[in-house]
PDB file of C-alpha atoms and ligand atoms in Angstrom:
ATOM      1  CA  MET A 271     238.117 324.884  24.178  1.00  0.00           C
ATOM      2  CA  SER A 272     239.691 326.473  27.266  1.00  0.00           C
ATOM      3  CA  VAL A 273     239.481 330.081  28.035  1.00  0.00           C
ATOM      4  CA  HIS A 274     242.681 332.294  28.020  1.00  0.00           C
ATOM      5  CA  PRO A 275     242.918 335.438  30.051  1.00  0.00           C
ATOM      6  CA  SER A 276     244.071 338.389  28.040  1.00  0.00           C
ATOM      7  CA  THR A 277     247.411 339.946  28.897  1.00  0.00           C
ATOM      8  CA  SER A 278     246.083 342.950  30.222  1.00  0.00           C
ATOM      9  CA  GLU A 279     246.606 343.654  34.037  1.00  0.00           C
ATOM     10  CA  ALA A 280     243.077 344.134  34.725  1.00  0.00           C
ATOM     11  CA  PRO A 281     242.457 343.876  38.502  1.00  0.00           C
ATOM     12  CA  PRO A 282     240.752 340.581  39.649  1.00  0.00           C
ATOM     13  CA  ALA A 283     236.797 340.819  40.079  1.00  0.00           C
ATOM     14  CA  ALA A 284     235.857 341.280  43.639  1.00  0.00           C
ATOM     15  CA  ARG A 285     234.408 337.795  44.993  1.00  0.00           C
ATOM     16  CA  PRO A 286     233.473 337.163  48.576  1.00  0.00           C
ATOM     17  CA  ALA A 287     235.717 335.102  50.792  1.00  0.00           C
ATOM     18  CA  VAL A 288     235.338 331.339  50.131  1.00  0.00           C
ATOM     19  CA  THR A 289     233.702 329.477  52.878  1.00  0.00           C
ATOM     20  CA  LEU A 290     232.568 326.103  53.384  1.00  0.00           C
ATOM     21  CA  PRO A 291     228.820 327.021  52.931  1.00  0.00           C
ATOM     22  CA  ARG A 292     229.631 328.911  49.953  1.00  0.00           C
ATOM     23  CA  LEU A 293     231.600 325.942  48.440  1.00  0.00           C
ATOM     24  CA  ARG A 294     228.626 323.852  49.015  1.00  0.00           C
ATOM     25  CA  GLU A 295     226.219 326.516  47.388  1.00  0.00           C
ATOM     26  CA  ALA A 296     228.359 326.714  44.384  1.00  0.00           C
ATOM     27  CA  ALA A 297     228.580 322.906  44.055  1.00  0.00           C
ATOM     28  CA  ALA A 298     224.819 322.559  44.575  1.00  0.00           C
ATOM     29  CA  ARG A 299     224.218 325.033  41.660  1.00  0.00           C
ATOM     30  CA  GLY A 300     226.537 322.914  39.635  1.00  0.00           C
ATOM     31  CA  GLU A 301     229.704 325.161  39.478  1.00  0.00           C
ATOM     32  CA  LYS A 302     232.862 323.205  39.232  1.00  0.00           C
ATOM     33  CA  LEU A 303     235.355 323.983  42.108  1.00  0.00           C
ATOM     34  CA  ALA A 304     238.946 324.763  41.140  1.00  0.00           C
ATOM     35  CA  MET A 305     241.603 323.579  43.606  1.00  0.00           C
ATOM     36  CA  LEU A 306     245.330 323.772  43.239  1.00  0.00           C
ATOM     37  CA  THR A 307     248.163 322.804  45.485  1.00  0.00           C
ATOM     38  CA  CYS A 308     250.120 325.630  47.028  1.00  0.00           C
ATOM     39  CA  TYR A 309     253.125 325.825  49.415  1.00  0.00           C
ATOM     40  CA  ASP A 310     254.144 329.664  49.955  1.00  0.00           C
ATOM     41  CA  ALA A 311     252.808 333.167  50.357  1.00  0.00           C
ATOM     42  CA  THR A 312     253.841 334.205  46.874  1.00  0.00           C
ATOM     43  CA  PHE A 313     251.954 331.565  44.875  1.00  0.00           C
ATOM     44  CA  ALA A 314     249.094 331.817  47.507  1.00  0.00           C
ATOM     45  CA  ARG A 315     248.468 335.418  46.514  1.00  0.00           C
ATOM     46  CA  VAL A 316     248.888 334.622  42.635  1.00  0.00           C
ATOM     47  CA  LEU A 317     246.509 331.693  42.811  1.00  0.00           C
ATOM     48  CA  ASP A 318     243.960 333.486  45.110  1.00  0.00           C
ATOM     49  CA  ASP A 319     243.885 336.507  42.618  1.00  0.00           C
ATOM     50  CA  ALA A 320     243.557 334.131  39.642  1.00  0.00           C
ATOM     51  CA  GLY A 321     240.342 332.905  41.238  1.00  0.00           C
ATOM     52  CA  ALA A 322     241.259 329.592  42.572  1.00  0.00           C
ATOM     53  CA  ASP A 323     238.557 328.310  45.003  1.00  0.00           C
ATOM     54  CA  VAL A 324     240.644 326.227  47.170  1.00  0.00           C
ATOM     55  CA  LEU A 325     244.274 326.150  48.043  1.00  0.00           C
ATOM     56  CA  LEU A 326     245.549 322.639  49.251  1.00  0.00           C
ATOM     57  CA  VAL A 327     248.842 322.656  51.245  1.00  0.00           C
ATOM     58  CA  GLY A 328     249.547 319.123  50.204  1.00  0.00           C
ATOM     59  CA  ASP A 329     251.921 316.785  51.505  1.00  0.00           C
ATOM     60  CA  SER A 330     253.164 316.793  47.971  1.00  0.00           C
ATOM     61  CA  LEU A 331     255.413 319.303  49.147  1.00  0.00           C
ATOM     62  CA  GLY A 332     257.706 316.555  49.972  1.00  0.00           C
ATOM     63  CA  ASN A 333     258.177 315.817  46.335  1.00  0.00           C
ATOM     64  CA  VAL A 334     258.010 319.385  44.758  1.00  0.00           C
ATOM     65  CA  ILE A 335     259.467 321.521  47.293  1.00  0.00           C
ATOM     66  CA  GLN A 336     261.713 319.213  49.509  1.00  0.00           C
ATOM     67  CA  GLY A 337     262.722 316.876  46.530  1.00  0.00           C
ATOM     68  CA  GLN A 338     261.918 313.622  48.214  1.00  0.00           C
ATOM     69  CA  SER A 339     260.713 310.466  46.316  1.00  0.00           C
ATOM     70  CA  SER A 340     257.463 310.158  48.232  1.00  0.00           C
ATOM     71  CA  THR A 341     255.412 312.051  50.697  1.00  0.00           C
ATOM     72  CA  LEU A 342     256.238 309.860  53.393  1.00  0.00           C
ATOM     73  CA  PRO A 343     259.160 311.992  55.165  1.00  0.00           C
ATOM     74  CA  VAL A 344     256.887 315.040  55.516  1.00  0.00           C
ATOM     75  CA  THR A 345     256.323 315.876  59.127  1.00  0.00           C
ATOM     76  CA  LEU A 346     253.470 317.893  60.775  1.00  0.00           C
ATOM     77  CA  GLU A 347     255.930 320.650  61.646  1.00  0.00           C
ATOM     78  CA  HIS A 348     256.583 321.060  57.762  1.00  0.00           C
ATOM     79  CA  MET A 349     253.005 321.157  56.905  1.00  0.00           C
ATOM     80  CA  ALA A 350     252.278 323.753  59.580  1.00  0.00           C
ATOM     81  CA  TYR A 351     255.180 325.881  58.421  1.00  0.00           C
ATOM     82  CA  HIS A 352     253.832 325.863  54.893  1.00  0.00           C
ATOM     83  CA  THR A 353     250.236 326.201  55.888  1.00  0.00           C
ATOM     84  CA  GLU A 354     251.232 329.306  57.809  1.00  0.00           C
ATOM     85  CA  ALA A 355     253.036 330.853  54.602  1.00  0.00           C
ATOM     86  CA  VAL A 356     250.088 330.107  52.440  1.00  0.00           C
ATOM     87  CA  ALA A 357     247.608 331.753  55.125  1.00  0.00           C
ATOM     88  CA  ARG A 358     249.527 334.873  55.126  1.00  0.00           C
ATOM     89  CA  GLY A 359     249.637 335.160  51.339  1.00  0.00           C
ATOM     90  CA  LYS A 360     246.146 334.279  50.473  1.00  0.00           C
ATOM     91  CA  ARG A 361     243.094 336.812  50.656  1.00  0.00           C
ATOM     92  CA  LEU A 362     239.887 334.853  49.646  1.00  0.00           C
ATOM     93  CA  ALA A 363     240.460 331.331  48.855  1.00  0.00           C
ATOM     94  CA  PHE A 364     239.615 328.274  51.171  1.00  0.00           C
ATOM     95  CA  LEU A 365     242.578 326.747  52.707  1.00  0.00           C
ATOM     96  CA  VAL A 366     243.015 322.852  53.193  1.00  0.00           C
ATOM     97  CA  ALA A 367     245.979 321.267  54.529  1.00  0.00           C
ATOM     98  CA  ASP A 368     247.010 317.693  54.655  1.00  0.00           C
ATOM     99  CA  LEU A 369     247.574 315.629  57.660  1.00  0.00           C
ATOM    100  CA  PRO A 370     250.991 313.822  56.938  1.00  0.00           C
ATOM    101  CA  PHE A 371     251.864 310.409  57.361  1.00  0.00           C
ATOM    102  CA  GLY A 372     252.123 309.254  60.877  1.00  0.00           C
ATOM    103  CA  SER A 373     250.195 312.226  62.358  1.00  0.00           C
ATOM    104  CA  TYR A 374     246.532 310.849  62.660  1.00  0.00           C
ATOM    105  CA  GLU A 375     246.616 306.991  62.084  1.00  0.00           C
ATOM    106  CA  SER A 376     247.153 306.143  65.687  1.00  0.00           C
ATOM    107  CA  SER A 377     243.766 307.441  67.197  1.00  0.00           C
ATOM    108  CA  PRO A 378     241.233 309.998  66.599  1.00  0.00           C
ATOM    109  CA  GLN A 379     242.754 311.993  69.599  1.00  0.00           C
ATOM    110  CA  GLN A 380     246.197 312.002  67.765  1.00  0.00           C
ATOM    111  CA  ALA A 381     244.293 313.033  64.647  1.00  0.00           C
ATOM    112  CA  LEU A 382     242.700 316.113  66.698  1.00  0.00           C
ATOM    113  CA  ALA A 383     245.945 317.254  68.096  1.00  0.00           C
ATOM    114  CA  SER A 384     247.355 317.257  64.544  1.00  0.00           C
ATOM    115  CA  ALA A 385     244.373 318.989  63.032  1.00  0.00           C
ATOM    116  CA  GLY A 386     244.655 321.580  65.749  1.00  0.00           C
ATOM    117  CA  ALA A 387     248.333 322.287  64.678  1.00  0.00           C
ATOM    118  CA  LEU A 388     247.244 322.742  61.208  1.00  0.00           C
ATOM    119  CA  MET A 389     244.271 324.926  61.845  1.00  0.00           C
ATOM    120  CA  ARG A 390     246.347 327.250  64.251  1.00  0.00           C
ATOM    121  CA  ALA A 391     248.473 327.791  61.347  1.00  0.00           C
ATOM    122  CA  GLY A 392     245.514 328.825  59.231  1.00  0.00           C
ATOM    123  CA  ALA A 393     243.858 325.761  57.778  1.00  0.00           C
ATOM    124  CA  GLN A 394     240.212 325.735  57.255  1.00  0.00           C
ATOM    125  CA  MET A 395     239.920 322.101  56.666  1.00  0.00           C
ATOM    126  CA  VAL A 396     242.138 319.218  56.957  1.00  0.00           C
ATOM    127  CA  LYS A 397     242.646 316.315  54.528  1.00  0.00           C
ATOM    128  CA  LEU A 398     243.419 312.806  55.432  1.00  0.00           C
ATOM    129  CA  GLU A 399     244.086 309.673  53.237  1.00  0.00           C
ATOM    130  CA  GLY A 400     242.386 306.300  53.664  1.00  0.00           C
ATOM    131  CA  GLY A 401     239.338 304.089  53.399  1.00  0.00           C
ATOM    132  CA  GLY A 402     236.483 303.445  55.819  1.00  0.00           C
ATOM    133  CA  TYR A 403     238.735 302.626  58.666  1.00  0.00           C
ATOM    134  CA  THR A 404     239.478 306.472  59.020  1.00  0.00           C
ATOM    135  CA  ALA A 405     235.832 307.065  59.256  1.00  0.00           C
ATOM    136  CA  GLU A 406     235.729 306.885  63.086  1.00  0.00           C
ATOM    137  CA  THR A 407     238.428 309.533  63.139  1.00  0.00           C
ATOM    138  CA  VAL A 408     236.567 311.659  60.444  1.00  0.00           C
ATOM    139  CA  ARG A 409     233.534 311.782  62.705  1.00  0.00           C
ATOM    140  CA  PHE A 410     235.645 312.573  65.902  1.00  0.00           C
ATOM    141  CA  LEU A 411     237.017 315.500  63.911  1.00  0.00           C
ATOM    142  CA  VAL A 412     233.944 316.910  62.289  1.00  0.00           C
ATOM    143  CA  GLU A 413     231.933 316.726  65.789  1.00  0.00           C
ATOM    144  CA  ARG A 414     234.825 318.814  67.236  1.00  0.00           C
ATOM    145  CA  GLY A 415     234.490 321.546  64.604  1.00  0.00           C
ATOM    146  CA  VAL A 416     237.189 320.309  62.149  1.00  0.00           C
ATOM    147  CA  PRO A 417     235.928 320.119  58.471  1.00  0.00           C
ATOM    148  CA  VAL A 418     237.526 317.093  56.768  1.00  0.00           C
ATOM    149  CA  CYS A 419     238.561 316.169  53.171  1.00  0.00           C
ATOM    150  CA  ALA A 420     238.741 312.589  52.717  1.00  0.00           C
ATOM    151  CA  HIS A 421     241.037 311.127  50.058  1.00  0.00           C
ATOM    152  CA  LEU A 422     240.581 307.888  48.286  1.00  0.00           C
ATOM    153  CA  GLY A 423     241.992 306.034  45.173  1.00  0.00           C
ATOM    154  CA  LEU A 424     245.748 306.404  44.742  1.00  0.00           C
ATOM    155  CA  THR A 425     246.650 307.367  48.304  1.00  0.00           C
ATOM    156  CA  PRO A 426     250.318 308.183  48.113  1.00  0.00           C
ATOM    157  CA  GLN A 427     251.235 307.808  51.836  1.00  0.00           C
ATOM    158  CA  ARG A 428     250.413 304.065  51.008  1.00  0.00           C
ATOM    159  CA  VAL A 429     252.704 303.860  48.046  1.00  0.00           C
ATOM    160  CA  HIS A 430     254.680 300.975  49.687  1.00  0.00           C
ATOM    161  CA  ALA A 431     251.550 299.003  50.382  1.00  0.00           C
ATOM    162  CA  ILE A 432     250.049 299.572  46.897  1.00  0.00           C
ATOM    163  CA  GLY A 433     253.462 299.045  45.127  1.00  0.00           C
ATOM    164  CA  GLY A 434     253.458 302.085  42.944  1.00  0.00           C
ATOM    165  CA  TYR A 435     251.419 305.188  41.764  1.00  0.00           C
ATOM    166  CA  ARG A 436     248.726 303.540  39.602  1.00  0.00           C
ATOM    167  CA  VAL A 437     245.228 303.829  38.878  1.00  0.00           C
ATOM    168  CA  GLN A 438     242.913 302.248  41.507  1.00  0.00           C
ATOM    169  CA  GLY A 439     239.386 300.796  41.459  1.00  0.00           C
ATOM    170  CA  ARG A 440     239.678 299.374  37.909  1.00  0.00           C
ATOM    171  CA  ASP A 441     237.918 296.046  38.734  1.00  0.00           C
ATOM    172  CA  GLU A 442     234.395 295.629  40.233  1.00  0.00           C
ATOM    173  CA  ALA A 443     235.507 294.477  43.654  1.00  0.00           C
ATOM    174  CA  ALA A 444     237.950 297.340  44.068  1.00  0.00           C
ATOM    175  CA  ALA A 445     235.164 299.803  42.610  1.00  0.00           C
ATOM    176  CA  SER A 446     232.855 298.554  45.064  1.00  0.00           C
ATOM    177  CA  GLN A 447     235.191 298.683  48.006  1.00  0.00           C
ATOM    178  CA  LEU A 448     235.834 302.299  46.992  1.00  0.00           C
ATOM    179  CA  LEU A 449     232.157 303.145  46.882  1.00  0.00           C
ATOM    180  CA  ALA A 450     231.630 301.566  50.318  1.00  0.00           C
ATOM    181  CA  ASP A 451     234.474 303.589  51.542  1.00  0.00           C
ATOM    182  CA  ALA A 452     233.428 306.917  50.271  1.00  0.00           C
ATOM    183  CA  THR A 453     229.821 306.183  51.699  1.00  0.00           C
ATOM    184  CA  ALA A 454     231.385 305.359  55.224  1.00  0.00           C
ATOM    185  CA  LEU A 455     233.296 308.727  54.886  1.00  0.00           C
ATOM    186  CA  ALA A 456     230.321 310.679  53.736  1.00  0.00           C
ATOM    187  CA  GLU A 457     228.200 309.307  56.556  1.00  0.00           C
ATOM    188  CA  ALA A 458     231.008 310.081  59.238  1.00  0.00           C
ATOM    189  CA  GLY A 459     230.751 313.902  57.966  1.00  0.00           C
ATOM    190  CA  ALA A 460     233.600 314.471  55.491  1.00  0.00           C
ATOM    191  CA  SER A 461     232.618 317.406  53.442  1.00  0.00           C
ATOM    192  CA  MET A 462     235.110 316.702  50.603  1.00  0.00           C
ATOM    193  CA  LEU A 463     236.543 313.764  48.965  1.00  0.00           C
ATOM    194  CA  VAL A 464     239.655 313.747  46.781  1.00  0.00           C
ATOM    195  CA  LEU A 465     239.452 311.041  44.342  1.00  0.00           C
ATOM    196  CA  GLU A 466     242.900 310.430  42.783  1.00  0.00           C
ATOM    197  CA  LEU A 467     243.600 308.103  39.768  1.00  0.00           C
ATOM    198  CA  VAL A 468     240.339 306.318  39.610  1.00  0.00           C
ATOM    199  CA  PRO A 469     238.253 305.560  36.506  1.00  0.00           C
ATOM    200  CA  SER A 470     236.076 308.407  35.295  1.00  0.00           C
ATOM    201  CA  ALA A 471     232.968 306.165  35.461  1.00  0.00           C
ATOM    202  CA  LEU A 472     233.605 305.092  38.935  1.00  0.00           C
ATOM    203  CA  ALA A 473     234.391 308.861  40.107  1.00  0.00           C
ATOM    204  CA  ARG A 474     231.181 309.947  38.299  1.00  0.00           C
ATOM    205  CA  ARG A 475     229.229 307.119  40.154  1.00  0.00           C
ATOM    206  CA  ILE A 476     230.503 308.078  43.615  1.00  0.00           C
ATOM    207  CA  THR A 477     229.696 311.843  42.925  1.00  0.00           C
ATOM    208  CA  GLY A 478     226.314 311.043  41.828  1.00  0.00           C
ATOM    209  CA  GLN A 479     225.488 308.791  44.774  1.00  0.00           C
ATOM    210  CA  LEU A 480     226.713 310.840  47.578  1.00  0.00           C
ATOM    211  CA  PRO A 481     225.712 314.387  46.810  1.00  0.00           C
ATOM    212  CA  GLN A 482     226.584 315.452  50.421  1.00  0.00           C
ATOM    213  CA  LEU A 483     230.317 315.002  49.319  1.00  0.00           C
ATOM    214  CA  MET A 484     232.101 317.541  47.099  1.00  0.00           C
ATOM    215  CA  THR A 485     234.318 315.257  45.116  1.00  0.00           C
ATOM    216  CA  ILE A 486     237.499 316.559  43.872  1.00  0.00           C
ATOM    217  CA  GLY A 487     239.331 314.701  41.143  1.00  0.00           C
ATOM    218  CA  ILE A 488     242.957 314.344  40.030  1.00  0.00           C
ATOM    219  CA  GLY A 489     243.069 311.797  37.221  1.00  0.00           C
ATOM    220  CA  ALA A 490     239.390 310.990  37.887  1.00  0.00           C
ATOM    221  CA  GLY A 491     237.632 312.355  34.830  1.00  0.00           C
ATOM    222  CA  ALA A 492     235.095 315.230  34.237  1.00  0.00           C
ATOM    223  CA  GLY A 493     232.352 313.872  36.361  1.00  0.00           C
ATOM    224  CA  THR A 494     233.394 315.144  39.844  1.00  0.00           C
ATOM    225  CA  THR A 495     232.423 318.265  41.707  1.00  0.00           C
ATOM    226  CA  GLY A 496     235.648 319.761  41.103  1.00  0.00           C
ATOM    227  CA  GLN A 497     239.507 319.366  39.910  1.00  0.00           C
ATOM    228  CA  VAL A 498     242.731 319.657  41.781  1.00  0.00           C
ATOM    229  CA  LEU A 499     246.413 319.440  40.205  1.00  0.00           C
ATOM    230  CA  VAL A 500     249.830 319.760  41.849  1.00  0.00           C
ATOM    231  CA  LEU A 501     250.842 323.364  40.852  1.00  0.00           C
ATOM    232  CA  HIS A 502     254.122 322.493  39.763  1.00  0.00           C
ATOM    233  CA  ASP A 503     252.684 320.061  37.336  1.00  0.00           C
ATOM    234  CA  MET A 504     250.196 322.352  35.730  1.00  0.00           C
ATOM    235  CA  LEU A 505     253.055 324.802  35.306  1.00  0.00           C
ATOM    236  CA  GLY A 506     255.161 322.326  33.588  1.00  0.00           C
ATOM    237  CA  LEU A 507     257.887 322.538  36.031  1.00  0.00           C
ATOM    238  CA  THR A 508     257.875 318.712  36.997  1.00  0.00           C
ATOM    239  CA  PRO A 509     260.629 316.893  35.046  1.00  0.00           C
ATOM    240  CA  GLY A 510     260.041 313.679  33.523  1.00  0.00           C
ATOM    241  CA  LYS A 511     257.060 312.284  31.356  1.00  0.00           C
ATOM    242  CA  ARG A 512     254.043 314.192  32.167  1.00  0.00           C
ATOM    243  CA  PRO A 513     251.195 311.861  33.610  1.00  0.00           C
ATOM    244  CA  ARG A 514     248.091 311.487  31.469  1.00  0.00           C
ATOM    245  CA  PHE A 515     245.866 313.380  33.619  1.00  0.00           C
ATOM    246  CA  VAL A 516     248.000 316.538  33.705  1.00  0.00           C
ATOM    247  CA  ARG A 517     247.821 319.327  31.536  1.00  0.00           C
ATOM    248  CA  ASP A 518     250.534 322.130  31.273  1.00  0.00           C
ATOM    249  CA  PHE A 519     248.372 325.332  31.345  1.00  0.00           C
ATOM    250  CA  THR A 520     251.549 327.615  30.482  1.00  0.00           C
ATOM    251  CA  ARG A 521     251.119 326.194  26.750  1.00  0.00           C
ATOM    252  CA  VAL A 522     248.509 327.604  24.665  1.00  0.00           C
ATOM    253  CA  PRO A 523     246.753 324.497  23.021  1.00  0.00           C
ATOM    254  CA  GLY A 524     247.660 324.245  19.366  1.00  0.00           C
ATOM    255  CA  SER A 525     250.628 326.619  19.583  1.00  0.00           C
ATOM    256  CA  ALA A 526     254.182 325.892  18.344  1.00  0.00           C
ATOM    257  CA  ALA A 527     256.408 324.127  20.850  1.00  0.00           C
ATOM    258  CA  ASP A 528     258.766 327.070  20.805  1.00  0.00           C
ATOM    259  CA  ALA A 529     256.106 329.614  21.178  1.00  0.00           C
ATOM    260  CA  PRO A 530     256.262 331.867  24.420  1.00  0.00           C
ATOM    261  CA  GLY A 531     254.219 330.365  27.176  1.00  0.00           C
ATOM    262  CA  LEU A 532     251.767 331.954  29.445  1.00  0.00           C
ATOM    263  CA  SER A 533     252.694 333.714  32.758  1.00  0.00           C
ATOM    264  CA  VAL A 534     252.077 331.787  35.885  1.00  0.00           C
ATOM    265  CA  ALA A 535     249.181 334.170  36.683  1.00  0.00           C
ATOM    266  CA  GLN A 536     247.746 333.699  33.238  1.00  0.00           C
ATOM    267  CA  ALA A 537     248.258 329.967  33.384  1.00  0.00           C
ATOM    268  CA  VAL A 538     246.397 329.477  36.803  1.00  0.00           C
ATOM    269  CA  ALA A 539     243.603 331.854  35.340  1.00  0.00           C
ATOM    270  CA  ALA A 540     243.539 329.546  32.301  1.00  0.00           C
ATOM    271  CA  TYR A 541     243.219 326.478  34.477  1.00  0.00           C
ATOM    272  CA  VAL A 542     240.305 328.020  36.755  1.00  0.00           C
ATOM    273  CA  ALA A 543     238.460 329.020  33.707  1.00  0.00           C
ATOM    274  CA  ALA A 544     238.838 325.428  32.187  1.00  0.00           C
ATOM    275  CA  VAL A 545     237.679 323.782  35.284  1.00  0.00           C
ATOM    276  CA  LYS A 546     234.698 326.167  35.526  1.00  0.00           C
ATOM    277  CA  ASP A 547     233.711 325.700  31.914  1.00  0.00           C
ATOM    278  CA  GLY A 548     234.140 321.932  31.882  1.00  0.00           C
ATOM    279  CA  SER A 549     236.958 321.879  29.318  1.00  0.00           C
ATOM    280  CA  PHE A 550     239.488 320.639  31.687  1.00  0.00           C
ATOM    281  CA  PRO A 551     239.674 317.519  32.177  1.00  0.00           C
ATOM    282  CA  ASP A 552     238.935 316.338  28.651  1.00  0.00           C
ATOM    283  CA  GLU A 553     238.086 312.614  29.336  1.00  0.00           C
ATOM    284  CA  ALA A 554     239.195 311.459  26.304  1.00  0.00           C
ATOM    285  CA  VAL A 555     242.762 312.844  26.821  1.00  0.00           C
ATOM    286  CA  HIS A 556     243.179 313.037  30.715  1.00  0.00           C
ATOM    287  CA  GLY A 557     240.748 310.353  31.867  1.00  0.00           C
ATOM    288  CA  TYR A 558     241.148 306.463  32.753  1.00  0.00           C
TER     289      TYR A 558
HETATM  290  O1  KIV B 742     249.416 316.164  48.593  1.00  0.00           O
HETATM  291  C1  KIV B 742     248.811 316.433  47.511  1.00  0.00           C
HETATM  292  O2  KIV B 742     249.320 317.331  46.753  1.00  0.00           O
HETATM  293  C2  KIV B 742     247.434 315.952  47.110  1.00  0.00           C
HETATM  294  C3  KIV B 742     246.839 316.094  45.933  1.00  0.00           C
HETATM  295  C4  KIV B 742     247.490 315.289  44.883  1.00  0.00           C
HETATM  296  C5  KIV B 742     245.441 315.965  45.965  1.00  0.00           C
HETATM  297  O3  KIV B 742     247.174 315.216  48.028  1.00  0.00           O
END
């Protein structure tokens, strides 16, 4: 059962600034990491005060902020603009920003120039999508002081190559390829790995076999080091049918459909608590 915060306005408990070594220490002692996407200063403050460990300026801003049908139109300038805003609003959480489509694939040098723009905007780590072919770029960035989060499984920048937003790594060949890609990225020095829409058993296997990687699942079951959701999804703001892996944290489980929902701050605190105590995701409900 998830923990729901009281409605009192108690000030958030003091915590030290979240750094990469502190994230690694937390992961090593078995603490689950709570990440959420964030695109502006106001939400950055709310998420930070609610105890989110990591804020991700995702290129999902193309969908939820710009109203695009994919992340492909998002530019490096858009990402830097939103990263600056989030960096101004947050206090202690760790800030990761996405390298958008077309800003890192040409060469490691192109990736470093783009990562530089995001880090000057306030990012503490950059995320890039793609399999083992990106390992050379990951190594190049890491050796030059840029912490990297890799991203495997459903990689939305490849939506047209994949043919839709669907679960990846379901058969043995695809699962082996995913594990090989994750291994190559870990060996190249990636610190984190987002696993999006992969079977829970595969995400658990990758997490177990590559302890040097902090795996962050979204639709990847409960066996990862941490979880991430798109903020607008977990606040119930995204129109249309809610995907299986998303929980609307503004709703108190078991309450009537017309019962008043939680505030944004309460919903985010409930998400952080549910990730930390392992009650979200519930594999039977949210997993594949
Ligand atoms: O862009 C994004 O929001 C992401 C998350 C779905 C992990 O990459």
